[in-house]
């Protein structure tokens, strides 16, 4: 895919999605960190339901740590993998208290050192909470990047590196959310809505004609 076509794709996505932002509910970097950890293999809607109750009673590292693993589980038991997530979050809260003065660190290295935080989670926090250019490649972004040929890659790291290299500079900050939202509501996995896609003519998905109703 050439540079001009990528520019047009991101220009159109930005016009179609004027406020690209996460659909996770949060009010500070710590809440976002917890929400993103919980969102692995879970829906944002499900996470928001759980955190609405959790954050009312505990939305600081100290408060969640005080709940303990079993106490935290009672709030997040509707979320997939809640057992391991509860253990990781309690350990992460302990590290935040002891190593970071209860503040969410603003570097990838420090974030990835926290239990339950991988590269994707770190990228979300860096981009969304702290306004840093980062590309958190989830299943939606991986699919859209490969299907459209914006940034094809055999794994998430290759797609991330290509997106950082090829995304027009003015769209780098929002590209993560533009692609997620496009993948979630238009370029869906099983049945993409090609007939209502704003980048249909630019997309290089070879089977796109078969999805036009």
PDB file of C-alpha atoms in Angstrom:
ATOM      1  CA  UNK A   1       0.000   0.000   0.000  1.00  0.00           C
ATOM      2  CA  UNK A   2       1.376   3.402  -0.932  1.00  0.00           C
ATOM      3  CA  UNK A   3       1.791   6.468   1.270  1.00  0.00           C
ATOM      4  CA  UNK A   4      -1.022   8.458  -0.347  1.00  0.00           C
ATOM      5  CA  UNK A   5      -3.568   5.694   0.146  1.00  0.00           C
ATOM      6  CA  UNK A   6      -2.631   5.338   3.828  1.00  0.00           C
ATOM      7  CA  UNK A   7      -2.995   9.099   4.238  1.00  0.00           C
ATOM      8  CA  UNK A   8      -6.464   9.016   2.712  1.00  0.00           C
ATOM      9  CA  UNK A   9      -7.505   6.055   4.867  1.00  0.00           C
ATOM     10  CA  UNK A  10      -6.534   7.739   8.118  1.00  0.00           C
ATOM     11  CA  UNK A  11      -7.984  11.080   6.994  1.00  0.00           C
ATOM     12  CA  UNK A  12     -11.348   9.431   6.338  1.00  0.00           C
ATOM     13  CA  UNK A  13     -11.315   7.426   9.567  1.00  0.00           C
ATOM     14  CA  UNK A  14     -10.523  10.590  11.517  1.00  0.00           C
ATOM     15  CA  UNK A  15     -13.413  12.394   9.846  1.00  0.00           C
ATOM     16  CA  UNK A  16     -15.800   9.507  10.492  1.00  0.00           C
ATOM     17  CA  UNK A  17     -14.680   9.100  14.122  1.00  0.00           C
ATOM     18  CA  UNK A  18     -14.167  12.674  15.359  1.00  0.00           C
ATOM     19  CA  UNK A  19     -13.654  11.679  19.004  1.00  0.00           C
ATOM     20  CA  UNK A  20     -11.544   8.516  18.966  1.00  0.00           C
ATOM     21  CA  UNK A  21     -11.165   7.356  22.553  1.00  0.00           C
ATOM     22  CA  UNK A  22     -11.344   4.256  24.677  1.00  0.00           C
ATOM     23  CA  UNK A  23     -14.744   2.840  25.600  1.00  0.00           C
ATOM     24  CA  UNK A  24     -13.445   1.799  29.008  1.00  0.00           C
ATOM     25  CA  UNK A  25     -14.725   4.034  31.812  1.00  0.00           C
ATOM     26  CA  UNK A  26     -12.039   5.591  34.010  1.00  0.00           C
ATOM     27  CA  UNK A  27     -11.304   8.844  35.802  1.00  0.00           C
ATOM     28  CA  UNK A  28      -7.550   8.613  36.427  1.00  0.00           C
ATOM     29  CA  UNK A  29      -4.510   6.652  35.182  1.00  0.00           C
ATOM     30  CA  UNK A  30      -4.819   4.028  37.930  1.00  0.00           C
ATOM     31  CA  UNK A  31      -8.439   3.258  37.087  1.00  0.00           C
ATOM     32  CA  UNK A  32      -7.469   2.966  33.416  1.00  0.00           C
ATOM     33  CA  UNK A  33      -4.629   0.585  34.285  1.00  0.00           C
ATOM     34  CA  UNK A  34      -6.964  -1.685  36.254  1.00  0.00           C
ATOM     35  CA  UNK A  35      -9.641  -1.555  33.556  1.00  0.00           C
ATOM     36  CA  UNK A  36      -7.171  -2.491  30.823  1.00  0.00           C
ATOM     37  CA  UNK A  37      -5.786  -5.404  32.852  1.00  0.00           C
ATOM     38  CA  UNK A  38      -9.356  -6.637  33.311  1.00  0.00           C
ATOM     39  CA  UNK A  39     -10.203  -6.181  29.634  1.00  0.00           C
ATOM     40  CA  UNK A  40      -7.954  -8.993  28.421  1.00  0.00           C
ATOM     41  CA  UNK A  41     -10.236 -11.607  26.818  1.00  0.00           C
ATOM     42  CA  UNK A  42     -13.248  -9.636  28.057  1.00  0.00           C
ATOM     43  CA  UNK A  43     -15.533  -6.970  26.594  1.00  0.00           C
ATOM     44  CA  UNK A  44     -15.263  -3.312  27.514  1.00  0.00           C
ATOM     45  CA  UNK A  45     -18.959  -3.389  28.418  1.00  0.00           C
ATOM     46  CA  UNK A  46     -18.421  -6.225  30.876  1.00  0.00           C
ATOM     47  CA  UNK A  47     -15.415  -4.499  32.396  1.00  0.00           C
ATOM     48  CA  UNK A  48     -17.328  -1.235  32.793  1.00  0.00           C
ATOM     49  CA  UNK A  49     -20.129  -3.006  34.655  1.00  0.00           C
ATOM     50  CA  UNK A  50     -17.653  -4.529  37.098  1.00  0.00           C
ATOM     51  CA  UNK A  51     -15.498  -1.436  37.606  1.00  0.00           C
ATOM     52  CA  UNK A  52     -18.551   0.793  38.177  1.00  0.00           C
ATOM     53  CA  UNK A  53     -19.070  -1.089  41.451  1.00  0.00           C
ATOM     54  CA  UNK A  54     -15.380  -1.642  42.235  1.00  0.00           C
ATOM     55  CA  UNK A  55     -14.212   1.945  41.757  1.00  0.00           C
ATOM     56  CA  UNK A  56     -16.974   3.275  44.002  1.00  0.00           C
ATOM     57  CA  UNK A  57     -15.374   1.491  46.946  1.00  0.00           C
ATOM     58  CA  UNK A  58     -11.747   1.225  45.832  1.00  0.00           C
ATOM     59  CA  UNK A  59      -9.979   3.244  43.150  1.00  0.00           C
ATOM     60  CA  UNK A  60      -6.469   3.647  44.572  1.00  0.00           C
ATOM     61  CA  UNK A  61      -3.650   1.096  44.930  1.00  0.00           C
ATOM     62  CA  UNK A  62      -4.041   1.177  48.719  1.00  0.00           C
ATOM     63  CA  UNK A  63      -7.809   0.661  48.627  1.00  0.00           C
ATOM     64  CA  UNK A  64      -7.714  -2.232  46.183  1.00  0.00           C
ATOM     65  CA  UNK A  65      -4.761  -3.829  47.968  1.00  0.00           C
ATOM     66  CA  UNK A  66      -6.756  -3.638  51.198  1.00  0.00           C
ATOM     67  CA  UNK A  67      -9.537  -5.675  49.577  1.00  0.00           C
ATOM     68  CA  UNK A  68      -7.189  -8.590  49.162  1.00  0.00           C
ATOM     69  CA  UNK A  69      -7.447 -11.209  46.433  1.00  0.00           C
ATOM     70  CA  UNK A  70     -10.736 -12.674  47.633  1.00  0.00           C
ATOM     71  CA  UNK A  71     -12.294  -9.268  48.210  1.00  0.00           C
ATOM     72  CA  UNK A  72     -11.331  -8.125  44.736  1.00  0.00           C
ATOM     73  CA  UNK A  73     -12.673 -11.329  43.187  1.00  0.00           C
ATOM     74  CA  UNK A  74     -16.136 -10.555  44.519  1.00  0.00           C
ATOM     75  CA  UNK A  75     -16.224  -7.443  42.298  1.00  0.00           C
ATOM     76  CA  UNK A  76     -14.696  -8.929  39.139  1.00  0.00           C
ATOM     77  CA  UNK A  77     -16.044 -12.496  39.161  1.00  0.00           C
ATOM     78  CA  UNK A  78     -18.188 -11.808  36.091  1.00  0.00           C
ATOM     79  CA  UNK A  79     -15.032 -11.185  34.024  1.00  0.00           C
ATOM     80  CA  UNK A  80     -13.092 -13.935  32.298  1.00  0.00           C
ATOM     81  CA  UNK A  81      -9.901 -15.128  33.991  1.00  0.00           C
ATOM     82  CA  UNK A  82     -10.914 -13.239  37.143  1.00  0.00           C
ATOM     83  CA  UNK A  83      -8.880 -15.486  39.447  1.00  0.00           C
ATOM     84  CA  UNK A  84      -5.520 -14.763  37.851  1.00  0.00           C
ATOM     85  CA  UNK A  85      -6.462 -11.139  37.196  1.00  0.00           C
ATOM     86  CA  UNK A  86      -7.285 -10.597  40.878  1.00  0.00           C
ATOM     87  CA  UNK A  87      -3.943 -12.031  41.958  1.00  0.00           C
ATOM     88  CA  UNK A  88      -2.032  -9.933  39.424  1.00  0.00           C
ATOM     89  CA  UNK A  89      -3.860  -6.727  40.336  1.00  0.00           C
ATOM     90  CA  UNK A  90      -3.189  -7.165  44.061  1.00  0.00           C
ATOM     91  CA  UNK A  91       0.513  -7.783  43.337  1.00  0.00           C
ATOM     92  CA  UNK A  92       0.602  -4.789  40.991  1.00  0.00           C
ATOM     93  CA  UNK A  93      -0.991  -2.551  43.630  1.00  0.00           C
ATOM     94  CA  UNK A  94       1.656  -3.644  46.132  1.00  0.00           C
ATOM     95  CA  UNK A  95       4.406  -2.715  43.674  1.00  0.00           C
ATOM     96  CA  UNK A  96       2.804   0.646  42.898  1.00  0.00           C
ATOM     97  CA  UNK A  97       2.658   1.455  46.610  1.00  0.00           C
ATOM     98  CA  UNK A  98       6.182   0.281  47.392  1.00  0.00           C
ATOM     99  CA  UNK A  99       8.057   1.322  44.247  1.00  0.00           C
ATOM    100  CA  UNK A 100       6.121   4.179  42.666  1.00  0.00           C
ATOM    101  CA  UNK A 101       4.585   6.182  45.506  1.00  0.00           C
ATOM    102  CA  UNK A 102       1.162   4.797  44.473  1.00  0.00           C
ATOM    103  CA  UNK A 103       1.422   6.477  41.066  1.00  0.00           C
ATOM    104  CA  UNK A 104       1.136   4.755  37.695  1.00  0.00           C
ATOM    105  CA  UNK A 105       4.583   4.925  36.050  1.00  0.00           C
ATOM    106  CA  UNK A 106       4.919   6.628  32.690  1.00  0.00           C
ATOM    107  CA  UNK A 107       7.534   4.384  31.106  1.00  0.00           C
ATOM    108  CA  UNK A 108       7.039   1.121  29.241  1.00  0.00           C
ATOM    109  CA  UNK A 109       9.701  -0.667  31.272  1.00  0.00           C
ATOM    110  CA  UNK A 110       8.130   0.177  34.619  1.00  0.00           C
ATOM    111  CA  UNK A 111       4.629  -0.627  33.415  1.00  0.00           C
ATOM    112  CA  UNK A 112       5.613  -3.984  31.943  1.00  0.00           C
ATOM    113  CA  UNK A 113       7.284  -4.893  35.236  1.00  0.00           C
ATOM    114  CA  UNK A 114       3.855  -4.870  36.901  1.00  0.00           C
ATOM    115  CA  UNK A 115       2.092  -8.263  37.162  1.00  0.00           C
ATOM    116  CA  UNK A 116      -0.644  -8.612  34.555  1.00  0.00           C
ATOM    117  CA  UNK A 117       0.766  -5.836  32.363  1.00  0.00           C
ATOM    118  CA  UNK A 118       2.114  -6.824  28.955  1.00  0.00           C
ATOM    119  CA  UNK A 119       3.171  -4.734  25.997  1.00  0.00           C
ATOM    120  CA  UNK A 120      -0.381  -4.105  24.777  1.00  0.00           C
ATOM    121  CA  UNK A 121      -1.629  -2.943  28.190  1.00  0.00           C
ATOM    122  CA  UNK A 122       1.405  -0.729  28.643  1.00  0.00           C
ATOM    123  CA  UNK A 123       0.815   0.845  25.229  1.00  0.00           C
ATOM    124  CA  UNK A 124      -2.830   1.594  26.053  1.00  0.00           C
ATOM    125  CA  UNK A 125      -1.883   3.312  29.313  1.00  0.00           C
ATOM    126  CA  UNK A 126       0.975   5.283  27.755  1.00  0.00           C
ATOM    127  CA  UNK A 127      -1.222   6.488  24.895  1.00  0.00           C
ATOM    128  CA  UNK A 128      -4.555   7.025  26.623  1.00  0.00           C
ATOM    129  CA  UNK A 129      -3.530   8.153  30.105  1.00  0.00           C
ATOM    130  CA  UNK A 130      -0.304   9.976  29.328  1.00  0.00           C
ATOM    131  CA  UNK A 131      -0.650  11.159  25.720  1.00  0.00           C
ATOM    132  CA  UNK A 132       2.375   9.277  24.418  1.00  0.00           C
ATOM    133  CA  UNK A 133       2.545   7.884  20.902  1.00  0.00           C
ATOM    134  CA  UNK A 134       2.030   4.157  21.273  1.00  0.00           C
ATOM    135  CA  UNK A 135       0.213   1.501  19.267  1.00  0.00           C
ATOM    136  CA  UNK A 136      -1.586  -1.141  21.315  1.00  0.00           C
ATOM    137  CA  UNK A 137      -2.334  -3.863  18.775  1.00  0.00           C
ATOM    138  CA  UNK A 138      -5.341  -5.897  19.880  1.00  0.00           C
ATOM    139  CA  UNK A 139      -7.370  -8.352  17.805  1.00  0.00           C
ATOM    140  CA  UNK A 140      -9.302  -5.514  16.114  1.00  0.00           C
ATOM    141  CA  UNK A 141      -6.188  -3.591  15.049  1.00  0.00           C
ATOM    142  CA  UNK A 142      -4.417  -6.771  13.969  1.00  0.00           C
ATOM    143  CA  UNK A 143      -7.393  -7.729  11.799  1.00  0.00           C
ATOM    144  CA  UNK A 144      -7.927  -4.286  10.266  1.00  0.00           C
ATOM    145  CA  UNK A 145      -4.214  -3.803   9.566  1.00  0.00           C
ATOM    146  CA  UNK A 146      -3.935  -7.140   7.774  1.00  0.00           C
ATOM    147  CA  UNK A 147      -7.312  -7.104   6.045  1.00  0.00           C
ATOM    148  CA  UNK A 148      -6.982  -3.597   4.605  1.00  0.00           C
ATOM    149  CA  UNK A 149      -3.206  -4.006   4.067  1.00  0.00           C
ATOM    150  CA  UNK A 150      -2.497  -0.751   5.957  1.00  0.00           C
ATOM    151  CA  UNK A 151       0.170  -2.568   7.948  1.00  0.00           C
ATOM    152  CA  UNK A 152       0.156  -6.325   7.350  1.00  0.00           C
ATOM    153  CA  UNK A 153       2.156  -8.506   9.687  1.00  0.00           C
ATOM    154  CA  UNK A 154       2.359 -12.076  10.904  1.00  0.00           C
ATOM    155  CA  UNK A 155       2.214 -11.098  14.585  1.00  0.00           C
ATOM    156  CA  UNK A 156       1.147  -8.150  16.737  1.00  0.00           C
ATOM    157  CA  UNK A 157       4.677  -6.797  17.167  1.00  0.00           C
ATOM    158  CA  UNK A 158       5.269  -6.645  13.433  1.00  0.00           C
ATOM    159  CA  UNK A 159       1.943  -4.866  12.922  1.00  0.00           C
ATOM    160  CA  UNK A 160       2.760  -2.432  15.753  1.00  0.00           C
ATOM    161  CA  UNK A 161       6.130  -1.540  14.248  1.00  0.00           C
ATOM    162  CA  UNK A 162       4.656  -1.069  10.771  1.00  0.00           C
ATOM    163  CA  UNK A 163       1.848   1.143  12.076  1.00  0.00           C
ATOM    164  CA  UNK A 164       4.328   3.330  13.945  1.00  0.00           C
ATOM    165  CA  UNK A 165       6.403   3.588  10.750  1.00  0.00           C
ATOM    166  CA  UNK A 166       3.658   4.088   8.162  1.00  0.00           C
ATOM    167  CA  UNK A 167       0.867   5.991   9.968  1.00  0.00           C
ATOM    168  CA  UNK A 168       0.811   9.669   8.935  1.00  0.00           C
ATOM    169  CA  UNK A 169       2.399  11.763  11.664  1.00  0.00           C
ATOM    170  CA  UNK A 170      -0.714  13.816  12.398  1.00  0.00           C
ATOM    171  CA  UNK A 171      -2.715  10.638  13.053  1.00  0.00           C
ATOM    172  CA  UNK A 172      -0.182   8.761  15.197  1.00  0.00           C
ATOM    173  CA  UNK A 173      -1.696   9.801  18.519  1.00  0.00           C
ATOM    174  CA  UNK A 174      -5.231   8.693  17.625  1.00  0.00           C
ATOM    175  CA  UNK A 175      -4.497   5.807  15.248  1.00  0.00           C
ATOM    176  CA  UNK A 176      -4.824   3.208  18.007  1.00  0.00           C
ATOM    177  CA  UNK A 177      -8.408   4.198  18.803  1.00  0.00           C
ATOM    178  CA  UNK A 178      -9.378   4.917  15.191  1.00  0.00           C
ATOM    179  CA  UNK A 179      -8.458   1.394  14.153  1.00  0.00           C
ATOM    180  CA  UNK A 180     -10.017  -0.284  17.199  1.00  0.00           C
ATOM    181  CA  UNK A 181     -13.343   1.499  16.732  1.00  0.00           C
ATOM    182  CA  UNK A 182     -13.325   0.848  12.990  1.00  0.00           C
ATOM    183  CA  UNK A 183     -12.667  -2.831  13.669  1.00  0.00           C
ATOM    184  CA  UNK A 184     -15.256  -3.072  16.421  1.00  0.00           C
ATOM    185  CA  UNK A 185     -18.161  -1.476  14.544  1.00  0.00           C
ATOM    186  CA  UNK A 186     -17.405  -1.678  10.814  1.00  0.00           C
ATOM    187  CA  UNK A 187     -14.555  -4.034   9.882  1.00  0.00           C
ATOM    188  CA  UNK A 188     -15.857  -6.819  12.109  1.00  0.00           C
ATOM    189  CA  UNK A 189     -14.354 -10.294  12.164  1.00  0.00           C
ATOM    190  CA  UNK A 190     -17.107 -12.542  10.826  1.00  0.00           C
ATOM    191  CA  UNK A 191     -19.132 -10.150   8.729  1.00  0.00           C
ATOM    192  CA  UNK A 192     -17.455  -6.841   7.910  1.00  0.00           C
ATOM    193  CA  UNK A 193     -19.858  -4.056   6.982  1.00  0.00           C
ATOM    194  CA  UNK A 194     -18.130  -3.281   3.706  1.00  0.00           C
ATOM    195  CA  UNK A 195     -21.238  -1.659   2.252  1.00  0.00           C
ATOM    196  CA  UNK A 196     -21.102   1.155   4.813  1.00  0.00           C
ATOM    197  CA  UNK A 197     -17.324   1.431   5.121  1.00  0.00           C
ATOM    198  CA  UNK A 198     -15.835   4.901   4.587  1.00  0.00           C
ATOM    199  CA  UNK A 199     -12.587   3.431   3.235  1.00  0.00           C
ATOM    200  CA  UNK A 200     -14.162   0.764   1.003  1.00  0.00           C
ATOM    201  CA  UNK A 201     -12.586   2.043  -2.214  1.00  0.00           C
ATOM    202  CA  UNK A 202      -9.144   2.332  -0.600  1.00  0.00           C
ATOM    203  CA  UNK A 203      -9.168  -0.985   1.250  1.00  0.00           C
ATOM    204  CA  UNK A 204      -7.167  -3.833  -0.322  1.00  0.00           C
ATOM    205  CA  UNK A 205      -9.221  -6.671   1.229  1.00  0.00           C
ATOM    206  CA  UNK A 206      -9.542  -9.107  -1.685  1.00  0.00           C
ATOM    207  CA  UNK A 207     -12.961 -10.449  -0.632  1.00  0.00           C
ATOM    208  CA  UNK A 208     -14.615  -7.115   0.188  1.00  0.00           C
ATOM    209  CA  UNK A 209     -17.082  -7.268  -2.723  1.00  0.00           C
ATOM    210  CA  UNK A 210     -18.629 -10.371  -1.165  1.00  0.00           C
ATOM    211  CA  UNK A 211     -19.645  -8.413   1.927  1.00  0.00           C
ATOM    212  CA  UNK A 212     -21.545  -5.631   0.176  1.00  0.00           C
ATOM    213  CA  UNK A 213     -25.268  -6.077   0.759  1.00  0.00           C
TER     214      UNK A 213
END
